[in-house]
């Protein structure tokens, strides 16, 4: 995933959910979430970044399992006419 996509998703989430100042934002250590631009955006929204521990696959296991199940039930079963529709 590119950082621009992650930033757009963050913008959309903030616009829709309007999180309070100081809200904790948890992610993994993906390069898009560690990027300078993404971190500045979190700061501008007043969100506190939180990341999984380095080399600790159990930090985020329950969330990863949830999203795997969600994708398996809603996304992987679909046939998409083009790659653009997949996104």
PDB file of C-alpha atoms in Angstrom:
ATOM      1  CA  UNK A   1       0.000   0.000   0.000  1.00  0.00           C
ATOM      2  CA  UNK A   2       1.292   3.448  -0.832  1.00  0.00           C
ATOM      3  CA  UNK A   3       1.400   6.214   1.754  1.00  0.00           C
ATOM      4  CA  UNK A   4      -0.941   8.384  -0.337  1.00  0.00           C
ATOM      5  CA  UNK A   5      -3.677   5.755  -0.086  1.00  0.00           C
ATOM      6  CA  UNK A   6      -3.136   5.441   3.672  1.00  0.00           C
ATOM      7  CA  UNK A   7      -3.311   9.237   4.060  1.00  0.00           C
ATOM      8  CA  UNK A   8      -6.544   9.414   2.045  1.00  0.00           C
ATOM      9  CA  UNK A   9      -8.032   6.648   4.201  1.00  0.00           C
ATOM     10  CA  UNK A  10      -6.984   8.519   7.349  1.00  0.00           C
ATOM     11  CA  UNK A  11      -8.539  11.744   6.039  1.00  0.00           C
ATOM     12  CA  UNK A  12     -11.789   9.907   5.304  1.00  0.00           C
ATOM     13  CA  UNK A  13     -11.856   8.202   8.708  1.00  0.00           C
ATOM     14  CA  UNK A  14     -11.269  11.483  10.541  1.00  0.00           C
ATOM     15  CA  UNK A  15     -13.924  13.246   8.482  1.00  0.00           C
ATOM     16  CA  UNK A  16     -16.506  10.521   9.129  1.00  0.00           C
ATOM     17  CA  UNK A  17     -15.690   9.655  12.760  1.00  0.00           C
ATOM     18  CA  UNK A  18     -14.403  12.987  14.118  1.00  0.00           C
ATOM     19  CA  UNK A  19     -12.145  11.443  16.782  1.00  0.00           C
ATOM     20  CA  UNK A  20     -11.395  13.479  19.908  1.00  0.00           C
ATOM     21  CA  UNK A  21      -8.044  15.190  20.440  1.00  0.00           C
ATOM     22  CA  UNK A  22      -5.475  12.716  21.744  1.00  0.00           C
ATOM     23  CA  UNK A  23      -7.260   9.655  20.372  1.00  0.00           C
ATOM     24  CA  UNK A  24      -4.890   6.684  20.010  1.00  0.00           C
ATOM     25  CA  UNK A  25      -4.278   5.525  16.425  1.00  0.00           C
ATOM     26  CA  UNK A  26      -2.865   1.995  16.285  1.00  0.00           C
ATOM     27  CA  UNK A  27      -1.180   0.516  13.211  1.00  0.00           C
ATOM     28  CA  UNK A  28       1.557  -1.890  12.278  1.00  0.00           C
ATOM     29  CA  UNK A  29       5.052  -0.743  11.323  1.00  0.00           C
ATOM     30  CA  UNK A  30       4.339  -0.550   7.595  1.00  0.00           C
ATOM     31  CA  UNK A  31       6.376   2.051   5.719  1.00  0.00           C
ATOM     32  CA  UNK A  32       3.235   4.011   4.837  1.00  0.00           C
ATOM     33  CA  UNK A  33       2.402   4.481   8.533  1.00  0.00           C
ATOM     34  CA  UNK A  34       5.997   5.349   9.476  1.00  0.00           C
ATOM     35  CA  UNK A  35       6.354   7.913   6.686  1.00  0.00           C
ATOM     36  CA  UNK A  36       6.994  11.528   7.586  1.00  0.00           C
ATOM     37  CA  UNK A  37       3.875  12.726   5.729  1.00  0.00           C
ATOM     38  CA  UNK A  38       1.608  10.250   7.526  1.00  0.00           C
ATOM     39  CA  UNK A  39       3.031  11.090  10.939  1.00  0.00           C
ATOM     40  CA  UNK A  40       2.594  14.827  10.255  1.00  0.00           C
ATOM     41  CA  UNK A  41      -1.029  14.187   9.288  1.00  0.00           C
ATOM     42  CA  UNK A  42      -1.648  12.309  12.559  1.00  0.00           C
ATOM     43  CA  UNK A  43      -0.098  15.215  14.433  1.00  0.00           C
ATOM     44  CA  UNK A  44      -2.251  17.742  12.544  1.00  0.00           C
ATOM     45  CA  UNK A  45      -5.382  15.807  13.548  1.00  0.00           C
ATOM     46  CA  UNK A  46      -4.217  15.583  17.155  1.00  0.00           C
ATOM     47  CA  UNK A  47      -4.028  11.780  17.045  1.00  0.00           C
ATOM     48  CA  UNK A  48      -1.469   9.819  19.067  1.00  0.00           C
ATOM     49  CA  UNK A  49       0.351   7.161  17.023  1.00  0.00           C
ATOM     50  CA  UNK A  50       0.749   3.651  18.427  1.00  0.00           C
ATOM     51  CA  UNK A  51       2.537   0.837  16.598  1.00  0.00           C
ATOM     52  CA  UNK A  52       2.952  -2.871  17.092  1.00  0.00           C
ATOM     53  CA  UNK A  53       6.168  -3.917  18.771  1.00  0.00           C
ATOM     54  CA  UNK A  54       9.047  -4.741  16.455  1.00  0.00           C
ATOM     55  CA  UNK A  55       9.250  -8.460  15.831  1.00  0.00           C
ATOM     56  CA  UNK A  56       6.210  -9.231  17.987  1.00  0.00           C
ATOM     57  CA  UNK A  57       3.636 -10.887  15.761  1.00  0.00           C
ATOM     58  CA  UNK A  58       1.218 -11.335  18.684  1.00  0.00           C
ATOM     59  CA  UNK A  59       0.722  -7.602  19.286  1.00  0.00           C
ATOM     60  CA  UNK A  60      -1.925  -7.286  16.625  1.00  0.00           C
ATOM     61  CA  UNK A  61      -3.020 -10.905  16.143  1.00  0.00           C
ATOM     62  CA  UNK A  62      -6.699 -10.430  17.013  1.00  0.00           C
ATOM     63  CA  UNK A  63      -7.115  -7.487  14.643  1.00  0.00           C
ATOM     64  CA  UNK A  64      -5.270  -9.285  11.841  1.00  0.00           C
ATOM     65  CA  UNK A  65      -7.554 -12.306  12.328  1.00  0.00           C
ATOM     66  CA  UNK A  66     -10.650 -10.102  12.186  1.00  0.00           C
ATOM     67  CA  UNK A  67      -9.603  -8.440   8.919  1.00  0.00           C
ATOM     68  CA  UNK A  68      -8.611 -11.774   7.387  1.00  0.00           C
ATOM     69  CA  UNK A  69     -12.106 -13.099   8.166  1.00  0.00           C
ATOM     70  CA  UNK A  70     -13.720  -9.936   6.813  1.00  0.00           C
ATOM     71  CA  UNK A  71     -11.773 -10.190   3.554  1.00  0.00           C
ATOM     72  CA  UNK A  72     -12.517 -13.903   3.232  1.00  0.00           C
ATOM     73  CA  UNK A  73     -16.248 -13.363   3.629  1.00  0.00           C
ATOM     74  CA  UNK A  74     -16.765 -10.108   1.737  1.00  0.00           C
ATOM     75  CA  UNK A  75     -13.947  -9.560  -0.731  1.00  0.00           C
ATOM     76  CA  UNK A  76     -12.294 -12.792  -1.827  1.00  0.00           C
ATOM     77  CA  UNK A  77     -15.649 -14.356  -2.775  1.00  0.00           C
ATOM     78  CA  UNK A  78     -16.404 -11.576  -5.260  1.00  0.00           C
ATOM     79  CA  UNK A  79     -15.539 -11.474  -8.936  1.00  0.00           C
ATOM     80  CA  UNK A  80     -14.469  -8.046 -10.082  1.00  0.00           C
ATOM     81  CA  UNK A  81     -14.627  -6.876 -13.719  1.00  0.00           C
ATOM     82  CA  UNK A  82     -11.346  -4.945 -13.443  1.00  0.00           C
ATOM     83  CA  UNK A  83      -8.610  -4.281 -10.898  1.00  0.00           C
ATOM     84  CA  UNK A  84      -9.965  -0.771 -10.421  1.00  0.00           C
ATOM     85  CA  UNK A  85     -13.198  -2.181  -8.962  1.00  0.00           C
ATOM     86  CA  UNK A  86     -11.201  -4.266  -6.484  1.00  0.00           C
ATOM     87  CA  UNK A  87      -9.929  -1.169  -4.767  1.00  0.00           C
TER      88      UNK A  87
END
